[in-house]
XYZ file of C-alpha atoms in Angstrom:
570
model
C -26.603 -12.994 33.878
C -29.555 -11.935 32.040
C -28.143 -8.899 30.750
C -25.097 -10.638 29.982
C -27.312 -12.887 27.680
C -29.262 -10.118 26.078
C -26.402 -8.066 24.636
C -25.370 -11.808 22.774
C -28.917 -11.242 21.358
C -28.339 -7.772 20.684
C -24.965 -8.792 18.505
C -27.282 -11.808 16.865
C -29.701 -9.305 15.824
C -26.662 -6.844 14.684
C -25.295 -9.270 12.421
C -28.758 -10.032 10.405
C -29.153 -6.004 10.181
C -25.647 -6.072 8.850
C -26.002 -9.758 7.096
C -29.147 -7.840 4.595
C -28.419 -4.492 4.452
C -25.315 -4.026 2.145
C -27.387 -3.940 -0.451
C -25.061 -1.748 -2.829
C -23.050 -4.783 -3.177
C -25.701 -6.149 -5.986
C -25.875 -3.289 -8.051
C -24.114 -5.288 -10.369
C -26.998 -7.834 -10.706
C -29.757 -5.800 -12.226
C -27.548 -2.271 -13.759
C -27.599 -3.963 -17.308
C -31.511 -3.857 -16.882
C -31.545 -0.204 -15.252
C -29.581 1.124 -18.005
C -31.559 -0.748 -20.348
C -34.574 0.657 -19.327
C -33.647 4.618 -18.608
C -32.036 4.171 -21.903
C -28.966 5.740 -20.366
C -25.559 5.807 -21.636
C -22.946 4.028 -19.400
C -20.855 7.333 -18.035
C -25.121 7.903 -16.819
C -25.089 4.153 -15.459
C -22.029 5.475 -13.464
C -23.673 8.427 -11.809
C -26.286 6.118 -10.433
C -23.734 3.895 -8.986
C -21.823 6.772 -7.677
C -25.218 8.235 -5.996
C -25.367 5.332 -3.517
C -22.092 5.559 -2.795
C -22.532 9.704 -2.211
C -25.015 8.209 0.884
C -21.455 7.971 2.778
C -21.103 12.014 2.441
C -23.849 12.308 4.259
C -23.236 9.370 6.915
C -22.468 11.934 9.732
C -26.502 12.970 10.041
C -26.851 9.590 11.308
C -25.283 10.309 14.338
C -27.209 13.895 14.267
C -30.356 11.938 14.591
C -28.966 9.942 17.786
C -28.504 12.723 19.332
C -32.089 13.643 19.642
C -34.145 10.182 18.757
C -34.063 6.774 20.200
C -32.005 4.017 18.442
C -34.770 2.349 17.053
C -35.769 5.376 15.331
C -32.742 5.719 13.431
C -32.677 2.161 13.006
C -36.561 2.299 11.118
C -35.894 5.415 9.546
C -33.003 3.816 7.620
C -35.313 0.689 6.877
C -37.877 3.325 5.529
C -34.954 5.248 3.583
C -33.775 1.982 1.675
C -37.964 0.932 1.024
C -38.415 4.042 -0.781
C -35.044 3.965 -2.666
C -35.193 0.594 -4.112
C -39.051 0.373 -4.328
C -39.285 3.087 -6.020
C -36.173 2.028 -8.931
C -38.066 -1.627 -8.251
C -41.062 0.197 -10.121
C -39.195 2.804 -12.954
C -37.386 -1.058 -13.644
C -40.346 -3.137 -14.201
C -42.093 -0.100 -16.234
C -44.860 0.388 -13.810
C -44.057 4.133 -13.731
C -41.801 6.393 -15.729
C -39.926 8.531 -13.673
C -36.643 11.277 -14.863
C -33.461 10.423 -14.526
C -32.727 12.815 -11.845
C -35.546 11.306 -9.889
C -33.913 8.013 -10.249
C -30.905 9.154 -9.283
C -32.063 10.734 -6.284
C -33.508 7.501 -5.022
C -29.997 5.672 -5.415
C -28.889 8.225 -3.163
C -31.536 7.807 -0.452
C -30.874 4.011 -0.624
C -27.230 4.521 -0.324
C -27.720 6.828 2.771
C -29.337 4.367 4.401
C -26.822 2.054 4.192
C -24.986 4.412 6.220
C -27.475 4.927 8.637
C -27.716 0.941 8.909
C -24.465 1.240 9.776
C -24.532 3.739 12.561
C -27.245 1.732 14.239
C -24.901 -1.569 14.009
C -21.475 0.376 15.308
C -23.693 2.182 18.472
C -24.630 -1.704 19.371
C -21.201 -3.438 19.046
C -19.354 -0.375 20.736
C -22.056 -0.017 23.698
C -22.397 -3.684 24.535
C -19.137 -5.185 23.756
C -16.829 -2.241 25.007
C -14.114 -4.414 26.423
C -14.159 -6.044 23.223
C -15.391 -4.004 20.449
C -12.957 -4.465 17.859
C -14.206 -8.143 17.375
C -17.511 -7.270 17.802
C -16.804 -4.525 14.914
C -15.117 -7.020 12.824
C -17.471 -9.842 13.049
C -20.515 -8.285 12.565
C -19.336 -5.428 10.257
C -18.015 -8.762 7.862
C -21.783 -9.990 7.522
C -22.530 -6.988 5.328
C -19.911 -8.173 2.560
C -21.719 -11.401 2.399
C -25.544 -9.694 1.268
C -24.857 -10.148 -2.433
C -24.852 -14.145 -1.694
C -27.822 -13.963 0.454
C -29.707 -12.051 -1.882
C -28.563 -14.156 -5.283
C -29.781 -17.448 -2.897
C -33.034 -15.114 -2.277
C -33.693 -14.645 -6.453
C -32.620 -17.871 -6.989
C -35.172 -19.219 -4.843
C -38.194 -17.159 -5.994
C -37.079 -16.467 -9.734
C -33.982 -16.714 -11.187
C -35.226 -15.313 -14.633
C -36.008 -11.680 -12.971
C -32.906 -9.512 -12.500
C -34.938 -6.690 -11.154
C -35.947 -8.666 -8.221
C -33.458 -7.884 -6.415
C -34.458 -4.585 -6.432
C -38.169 -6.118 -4.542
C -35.887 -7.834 -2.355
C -33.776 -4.886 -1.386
C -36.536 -2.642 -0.093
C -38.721 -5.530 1.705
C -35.647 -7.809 3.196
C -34.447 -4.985 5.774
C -37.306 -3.606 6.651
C -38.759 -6.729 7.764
C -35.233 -7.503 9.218
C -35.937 -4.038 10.917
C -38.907 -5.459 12.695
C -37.383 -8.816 14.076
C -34.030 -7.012 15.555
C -36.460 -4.211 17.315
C -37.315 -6.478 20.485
C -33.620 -7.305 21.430
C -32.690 -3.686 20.680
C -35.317 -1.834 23.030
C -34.642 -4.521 25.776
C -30.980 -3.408 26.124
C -29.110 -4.257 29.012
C -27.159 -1.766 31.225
C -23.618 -1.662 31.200
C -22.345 -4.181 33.086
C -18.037 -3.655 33.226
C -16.620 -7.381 32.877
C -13.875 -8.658 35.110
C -10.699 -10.067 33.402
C -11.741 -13.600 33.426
C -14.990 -11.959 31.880
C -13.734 -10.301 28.906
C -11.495 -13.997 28.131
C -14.828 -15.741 28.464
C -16.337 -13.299 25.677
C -13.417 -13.671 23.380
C -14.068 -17.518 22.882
C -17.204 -16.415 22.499
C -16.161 -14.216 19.653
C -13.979 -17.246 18.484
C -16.727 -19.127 18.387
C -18.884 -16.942 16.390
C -15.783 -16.268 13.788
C -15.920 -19.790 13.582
C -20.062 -20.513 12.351
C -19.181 -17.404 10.165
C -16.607 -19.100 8.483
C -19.042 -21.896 7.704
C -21.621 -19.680 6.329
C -19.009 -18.461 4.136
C -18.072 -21.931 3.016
C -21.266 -22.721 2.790
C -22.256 -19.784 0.340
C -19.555 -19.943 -1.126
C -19.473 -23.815 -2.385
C -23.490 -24.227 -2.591
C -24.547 -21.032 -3.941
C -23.519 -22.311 -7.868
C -25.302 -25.566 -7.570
C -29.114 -23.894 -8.163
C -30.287 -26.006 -10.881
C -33.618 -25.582 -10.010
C -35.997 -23.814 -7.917
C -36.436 -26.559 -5.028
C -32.467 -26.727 -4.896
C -32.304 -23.401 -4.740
C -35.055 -23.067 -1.892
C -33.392 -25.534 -0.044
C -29.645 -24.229 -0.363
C -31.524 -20.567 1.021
C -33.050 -22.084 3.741
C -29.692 -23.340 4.893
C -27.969 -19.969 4.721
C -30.880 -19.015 7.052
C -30.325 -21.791 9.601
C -26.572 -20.653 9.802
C -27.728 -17.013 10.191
C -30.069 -18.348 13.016
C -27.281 -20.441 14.842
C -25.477 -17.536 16.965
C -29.019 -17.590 19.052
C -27.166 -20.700 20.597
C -24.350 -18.238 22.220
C -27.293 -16.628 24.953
C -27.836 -20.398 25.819
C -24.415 -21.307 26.094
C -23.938 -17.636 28.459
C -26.719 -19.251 30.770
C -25.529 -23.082 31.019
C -21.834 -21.542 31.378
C -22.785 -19.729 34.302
C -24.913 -22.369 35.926
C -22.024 -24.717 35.348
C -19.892 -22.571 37.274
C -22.044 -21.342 40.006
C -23.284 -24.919 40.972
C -20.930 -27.501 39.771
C -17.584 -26.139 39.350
C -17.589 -22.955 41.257
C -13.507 -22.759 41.462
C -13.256 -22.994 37.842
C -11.186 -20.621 36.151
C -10.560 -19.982 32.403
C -6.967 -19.161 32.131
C -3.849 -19.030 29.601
C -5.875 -18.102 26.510
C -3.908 -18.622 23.645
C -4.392 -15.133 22.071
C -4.424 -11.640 23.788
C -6.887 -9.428 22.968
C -6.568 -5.281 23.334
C -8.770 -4.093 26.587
C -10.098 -0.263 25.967
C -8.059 0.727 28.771
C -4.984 -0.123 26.437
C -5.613 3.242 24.332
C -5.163 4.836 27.523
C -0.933 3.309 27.714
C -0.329 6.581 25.598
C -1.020 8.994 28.627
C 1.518 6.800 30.768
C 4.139 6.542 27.946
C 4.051 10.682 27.158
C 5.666 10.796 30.644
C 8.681 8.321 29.581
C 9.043 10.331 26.560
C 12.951 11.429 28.242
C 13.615 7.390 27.354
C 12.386 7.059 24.172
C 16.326 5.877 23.325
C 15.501 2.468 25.497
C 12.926 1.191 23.607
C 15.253 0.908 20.221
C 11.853 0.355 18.294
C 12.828 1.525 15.025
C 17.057 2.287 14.690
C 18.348 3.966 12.258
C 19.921 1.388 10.165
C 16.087 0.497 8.954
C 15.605 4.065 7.830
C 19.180 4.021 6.535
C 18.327 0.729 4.611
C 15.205 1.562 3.242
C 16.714 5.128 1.686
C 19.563 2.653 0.028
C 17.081 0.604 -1.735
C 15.300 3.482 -2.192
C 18.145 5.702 -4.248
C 21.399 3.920 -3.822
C 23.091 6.242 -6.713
C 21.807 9.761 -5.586
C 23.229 12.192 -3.611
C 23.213 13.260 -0.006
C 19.742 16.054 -0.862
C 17.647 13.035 -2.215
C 18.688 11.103 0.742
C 17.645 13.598 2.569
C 14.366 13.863 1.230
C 13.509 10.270 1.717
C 14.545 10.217 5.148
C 12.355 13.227 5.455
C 9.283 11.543 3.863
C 9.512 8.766 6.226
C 10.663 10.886 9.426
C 8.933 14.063 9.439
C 5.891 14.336 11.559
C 6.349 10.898 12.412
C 3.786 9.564 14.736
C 4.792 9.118 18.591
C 2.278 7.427 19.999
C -1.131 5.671 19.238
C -4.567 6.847 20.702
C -3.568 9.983 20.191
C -6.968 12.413 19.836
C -6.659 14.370 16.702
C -9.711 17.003 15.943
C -10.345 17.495 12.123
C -7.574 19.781 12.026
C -4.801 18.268 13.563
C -6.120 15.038 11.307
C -5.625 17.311 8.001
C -2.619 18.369 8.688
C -1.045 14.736 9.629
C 0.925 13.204 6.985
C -0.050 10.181 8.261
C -3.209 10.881 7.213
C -3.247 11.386 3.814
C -0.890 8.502 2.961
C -3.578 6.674 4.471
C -6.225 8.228 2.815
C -4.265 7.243 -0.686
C -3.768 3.633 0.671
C -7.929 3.412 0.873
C -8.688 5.360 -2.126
C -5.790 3.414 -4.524
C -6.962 0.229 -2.878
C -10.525 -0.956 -1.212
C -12.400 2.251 -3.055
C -11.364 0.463 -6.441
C -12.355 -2.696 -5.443
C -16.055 -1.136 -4.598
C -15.774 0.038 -7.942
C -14.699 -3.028 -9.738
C -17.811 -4.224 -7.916
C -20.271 -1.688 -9.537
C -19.047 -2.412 -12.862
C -18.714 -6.531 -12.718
C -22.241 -6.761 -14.550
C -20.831 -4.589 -17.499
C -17.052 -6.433 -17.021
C -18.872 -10.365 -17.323
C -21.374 -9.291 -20.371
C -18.059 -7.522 -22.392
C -16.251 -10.584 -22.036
C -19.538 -12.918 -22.991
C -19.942 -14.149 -18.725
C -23.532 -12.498 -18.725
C -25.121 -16.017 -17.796
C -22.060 -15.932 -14.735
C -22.766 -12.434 -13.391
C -24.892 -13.551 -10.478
C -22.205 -16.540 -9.785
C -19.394 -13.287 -9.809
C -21.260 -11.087 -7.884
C -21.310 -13.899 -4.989
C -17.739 -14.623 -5.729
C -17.431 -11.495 -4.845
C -19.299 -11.130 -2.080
C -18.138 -14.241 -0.269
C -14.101 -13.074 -0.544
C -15.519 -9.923 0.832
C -16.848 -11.856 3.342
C -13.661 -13.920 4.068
C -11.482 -10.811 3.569
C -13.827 -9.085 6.497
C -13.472 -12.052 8.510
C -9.603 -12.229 8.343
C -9.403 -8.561 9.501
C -9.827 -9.866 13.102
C -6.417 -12.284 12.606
C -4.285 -9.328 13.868
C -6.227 -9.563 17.279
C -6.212 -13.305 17.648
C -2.408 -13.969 17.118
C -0.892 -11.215 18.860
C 0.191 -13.618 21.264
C 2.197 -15.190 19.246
C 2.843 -12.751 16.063
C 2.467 -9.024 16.631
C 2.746 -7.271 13.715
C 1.483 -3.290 13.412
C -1.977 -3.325 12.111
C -0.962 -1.098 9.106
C 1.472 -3.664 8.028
C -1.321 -6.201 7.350
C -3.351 -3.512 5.544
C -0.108 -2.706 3.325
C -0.591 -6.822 2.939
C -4.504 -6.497 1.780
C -3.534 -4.461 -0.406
C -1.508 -6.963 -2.129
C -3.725 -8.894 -4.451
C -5.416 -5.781 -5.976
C -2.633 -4.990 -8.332
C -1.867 -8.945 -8.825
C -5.500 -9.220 -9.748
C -6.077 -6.510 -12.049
C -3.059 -7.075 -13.843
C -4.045 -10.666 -14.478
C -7.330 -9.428 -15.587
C -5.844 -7.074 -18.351
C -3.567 -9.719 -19.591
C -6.486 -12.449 -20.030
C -9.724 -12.479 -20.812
C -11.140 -16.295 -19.832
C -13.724 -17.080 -17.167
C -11.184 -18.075 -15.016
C -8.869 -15.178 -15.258
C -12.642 -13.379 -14.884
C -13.256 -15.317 -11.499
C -9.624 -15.510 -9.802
C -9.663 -11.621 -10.314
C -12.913 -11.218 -9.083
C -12.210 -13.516 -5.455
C -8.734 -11.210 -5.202
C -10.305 -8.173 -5.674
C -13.462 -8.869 -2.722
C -10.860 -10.834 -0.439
C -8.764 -7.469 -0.616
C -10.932 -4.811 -0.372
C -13.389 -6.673 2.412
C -10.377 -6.809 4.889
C -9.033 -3.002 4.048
C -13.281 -2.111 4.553
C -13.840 -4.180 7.898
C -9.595 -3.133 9.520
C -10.122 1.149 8.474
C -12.225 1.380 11.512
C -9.754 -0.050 13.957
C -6.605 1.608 12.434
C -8.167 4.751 11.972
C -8.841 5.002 15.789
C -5.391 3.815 16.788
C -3.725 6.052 14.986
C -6.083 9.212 15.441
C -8.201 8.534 18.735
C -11.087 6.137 19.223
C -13.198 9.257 20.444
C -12.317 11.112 17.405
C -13.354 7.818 15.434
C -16.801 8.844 14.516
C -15.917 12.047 12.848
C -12.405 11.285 11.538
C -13.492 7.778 10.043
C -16.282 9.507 8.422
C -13.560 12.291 6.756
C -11.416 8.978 5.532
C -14.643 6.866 3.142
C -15.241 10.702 1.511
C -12.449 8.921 -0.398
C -15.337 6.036 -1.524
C -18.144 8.613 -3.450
C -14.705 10.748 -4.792
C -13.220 7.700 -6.270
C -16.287 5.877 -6.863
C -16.942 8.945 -8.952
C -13.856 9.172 -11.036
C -13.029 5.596 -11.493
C -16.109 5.036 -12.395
C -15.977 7.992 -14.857
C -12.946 6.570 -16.516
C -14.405 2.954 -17.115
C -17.358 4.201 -18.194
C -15.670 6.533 -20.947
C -13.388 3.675 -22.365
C -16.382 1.495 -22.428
C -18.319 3.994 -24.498
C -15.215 4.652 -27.006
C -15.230 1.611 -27.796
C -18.607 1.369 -28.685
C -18.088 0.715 -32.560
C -16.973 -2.649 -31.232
C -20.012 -3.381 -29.248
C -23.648 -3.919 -30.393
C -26.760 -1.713 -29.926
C -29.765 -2.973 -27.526
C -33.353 -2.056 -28.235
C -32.972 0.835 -26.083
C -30.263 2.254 -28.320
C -27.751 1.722 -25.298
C -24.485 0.858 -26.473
C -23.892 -2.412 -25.031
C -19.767 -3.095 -25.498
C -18.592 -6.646 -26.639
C -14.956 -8.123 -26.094
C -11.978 -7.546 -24.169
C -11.265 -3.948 -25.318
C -14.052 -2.715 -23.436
C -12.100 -2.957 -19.497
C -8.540 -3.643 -20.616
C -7.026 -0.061 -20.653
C -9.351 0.480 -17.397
C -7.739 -1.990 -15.793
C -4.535 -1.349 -16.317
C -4.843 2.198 -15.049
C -6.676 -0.108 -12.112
C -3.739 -1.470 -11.336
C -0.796 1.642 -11.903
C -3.249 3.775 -9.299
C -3.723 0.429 -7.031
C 0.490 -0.274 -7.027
C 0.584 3.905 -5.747
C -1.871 2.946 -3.144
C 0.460 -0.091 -2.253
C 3.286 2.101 -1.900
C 1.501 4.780 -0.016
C 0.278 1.363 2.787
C 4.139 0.212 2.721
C 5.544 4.071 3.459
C 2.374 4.495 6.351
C 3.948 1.101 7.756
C 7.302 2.384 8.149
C 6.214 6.185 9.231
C 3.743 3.979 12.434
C 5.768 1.070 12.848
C 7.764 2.771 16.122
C 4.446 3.777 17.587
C 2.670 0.490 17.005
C 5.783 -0.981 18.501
C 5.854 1.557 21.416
C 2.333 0.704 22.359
C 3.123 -3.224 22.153
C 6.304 -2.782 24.519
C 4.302 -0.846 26.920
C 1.007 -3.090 26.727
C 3.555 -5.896 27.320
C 5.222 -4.342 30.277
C 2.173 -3.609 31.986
C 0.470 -7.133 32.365
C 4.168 -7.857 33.644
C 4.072 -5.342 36.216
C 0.253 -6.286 36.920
């Protein structure tokens, strides 16, 4: 029972790594000040936003350096990584030292890679401890990182609210000395341990649980982070995010009492009919039973032809029989049979399924990263520039909910079983909706309803890509083929990016000039033509989620049939 109680510290001390290391998501926060000082242009502001996010091209040597060091290793040498990064851009911004702009970008790009690296550490831990339920693990912790940007506004709130480039300070010190207090649960890992059925129930209501006290946090940061008058307040409303943060230590206790309870008082006790049904690893294994009862595929009537036959109708109801035929071939050829399915990087390039995947993410969460590097620029054009802290946790806390919701799928299959790329063809929903309403209106609230769409959206497609990428390609393949899908994040991060940037600086005749001869852009001319493209590429990567759907939907229903069948038969 020990053990049992140590990995819960182990996931504790995973979600604080994760809770204070996305530290990209504040970029926003102190870029008008970068820029400012570098006296760059804002296509150069760009390239420094796109360096971080170029950390995720080089994510894979993270998992080179398990290979031959220790976990904490990796785990300090990203610490160190993301110290030298931001401490160094903490010193260029506060003019202690004047460094080239290559330098500076080469320092976003260190930080960003250790982001990644963070990352690495955090997925190793959830996936090695919580193997009979990693997906919730994955979920739960991975939706702590969308909620830094609060943390850290609470943080500069708290110490000095009149010092943008403190978050900078904060960003280097905060996860190193995070670093240091996760170390002792990490080296004092327990062995595996597998977990009976009755086992991996009791560790979902843990996981309920612990959805739950996030929640509040979000709530909490959500609703309180605004009301920062003053310094004490501000103190005060940090110190409760902390005690939140510090509340999942209770979930070791309750492991120990639970087990007492049961061992001495009610020994016959049994936990049973849990209202949600949760996927055990040994369900990716269904596919190697189902290839066998591939001669019956015609029983399971998972996906008949009138749907196809309906959805080329609506498609083209006034062309002939060869465009017919080409939908029908869009959504039928290379169709995927079966989930779990290992694919190696070739067989993954050469899936169709693939790439309308890889268009779903880049038309959809990549843009909402984006929209999240540029909402410091976005609230000063429209006159917000006293609000961009308050958007940038707006932001951050919808990521946060949106991260949290990704683990709905898991919790009401019971009752509602839906195939997992159906809800991310649903995420992608309020992207368009949102950037739409931002071109058409310029207000604060316009400002702050897009901004909550655009983080609730893109925090559940981030936190569900992991889990839908190994269903539909392998989960051992996961490491190498999720890593091929976010090259989509530094390519889009790059040209997005590059297209803001040059309809910001075109319309620099409208704007004003700062002391630094940077063009700073005033009114709603600056964003509106970037976000309607926004929203035409974000409506492509709708379609391309609702065409994956259909092109899965027989697997995903395949899988659920079997799963289904089997705890019949069992």
């Amino acid at each position: 029972m020990a053990g049992q109680s140590r990995k819960w510290m182990i996931l504790v001390a995973t979600i604080w790594i994760q809770a204070f290391t996305g530290t990209n998501f504040d970029f926003s926060a102190y870029s008008s000040d970068l820029k400012s000082v570098l006296r760059i242009s804002q296509v150069q502001l760009n390239y420094l936003a796109v360096a971080s996010d170029l950390g995720k091209v080089f994510g894979w040597s993270s998992g080179l350096a398990l290979m031959y060091f220790p976990l904490w290793t990796v785990l300090f040498a990203a610490a160190s990584m993301g110290f030298v990064g931001y401490g160094v851009q903490w010193l260029v911004i506060t003019n202690f030292i004047s460094l080239p702009y290559i330098v500076v970008f080469l320092c976003c790009l260190l930080a960003g890679l250790s982001i990644c690296w963070f990352n690495t550490v955090c997925f190793v831990l959830c996936i090695s401890n919580f193997p009979a339920n990693r997906a919730l693990a994955l979920s739960l912790t991975v939706s702590f990182n969308g909620v830094s940007a609060a943390l850290y506004t609470l943080a500069y709130n708290a110490i000095n609210p009149t010092s943008p480039e403190l978050y900078l300070l904060l960003n280097a010190l905060i996860p190193l000395v995070v670093s240091f207090t996760a170390i002792i649960p990490i080296l004092r890992q327990p062995p595996f341990e597998p977990l009976p059925p009755d086992g991996v129930r009791r560790d979902s209501l843990m996981f309920l649980l612990l959805n739950i006290l996030a929640a509040l946090n979000g709530v909490y940061l959500l609703l309180f982070e605004s009301n920062t008058s003053d310094i004490t307040s501000a103190r005060l409303l940090f110190g409760g995010a902390i005690i939140l943060l510090v509340l999942p230590l209770c979930i070791p206790g309750l492991v120990i009492a639970r087990s007492w309870y049961h061992r001495t008082i009610h020994t016959s006790f049994r936990l049973e009919g849990s209202g949600f049904i949760l996927v055990h690893p040994d369900e990716l294994e269904l596919h190697k039973g189902m290839a066998a009862h591939e001669a019956n595929r015609e029983s399971y009537q998972l996906l008949n032809d009138d749907v196809v036959q309906n959805l080329i109708k609506t498609t083209a109801p006034e062309e002939g029989d060869t465009d017919e035929s080409c939908c029908k071939k869009l959504i039928t050829r290379g169709q995927l049979e079966i989930l779990g399915t290992e694919h190696s990087l070739s067989q993954l390039l050469r899936r169709v399924d693939f790439w309308f995947y890889y268009i779903a993410y880049f038309c959809g969460g990549t843009i909402g990263l984006v929209y999240s590097n540029n909402l410091g620029q976005i609230a000063q054009s429209l006159g917000q520039s006293s609000k961009t802290t308050t958007l940038v946790t707006l932001y951050s806390a919808f990521s946060f909910f949106g991260r949290l919701l990704s683990a709905t799928p898991d919790y009401i299959r019971a009752k509602v079983y839906f195939a997992r790329t159906g809800w991310l063809a649903i995420a992608l929903l309020p992207t368009p909706i949102a950037l739409f309403l931002l071109a058409s209106s310029g207000t604060a609230s316009a400002l702050q309803a897009g901004t909550a769409l655009i983080g609730l959206s893109s925090g559940f497609i981030f936190a569900a890509a992991v889990s839908i990428t190994s269903e539909l390609f392998g989960p051992n393949s996961v490491g190498v083929n999720h890593n091929i899908l976010i090259t989509n994040i530094p390519i889009g991060s790059l040209i997005y990016g590059f297209l803001a940037a040059l309809v910001y600086d075109s319309h620099g005749w409208t704007g004003i000039k700062s002391m630094s001869d940077s063009v700073v852009c005033m009114g709603r001319g600056c964003y509106y033509l970037t976000f309607v493209w926004w929203g035409c590429l974000s409506v492509l990567g709708l379609a391309s989620s609702l065409v994956l759907f259909v092109r899965t939907r027989r697997a995903y229903q395949r899988f659920e049939q079997a799963r289904m069948s089997s705890n019949i038969d069992s």
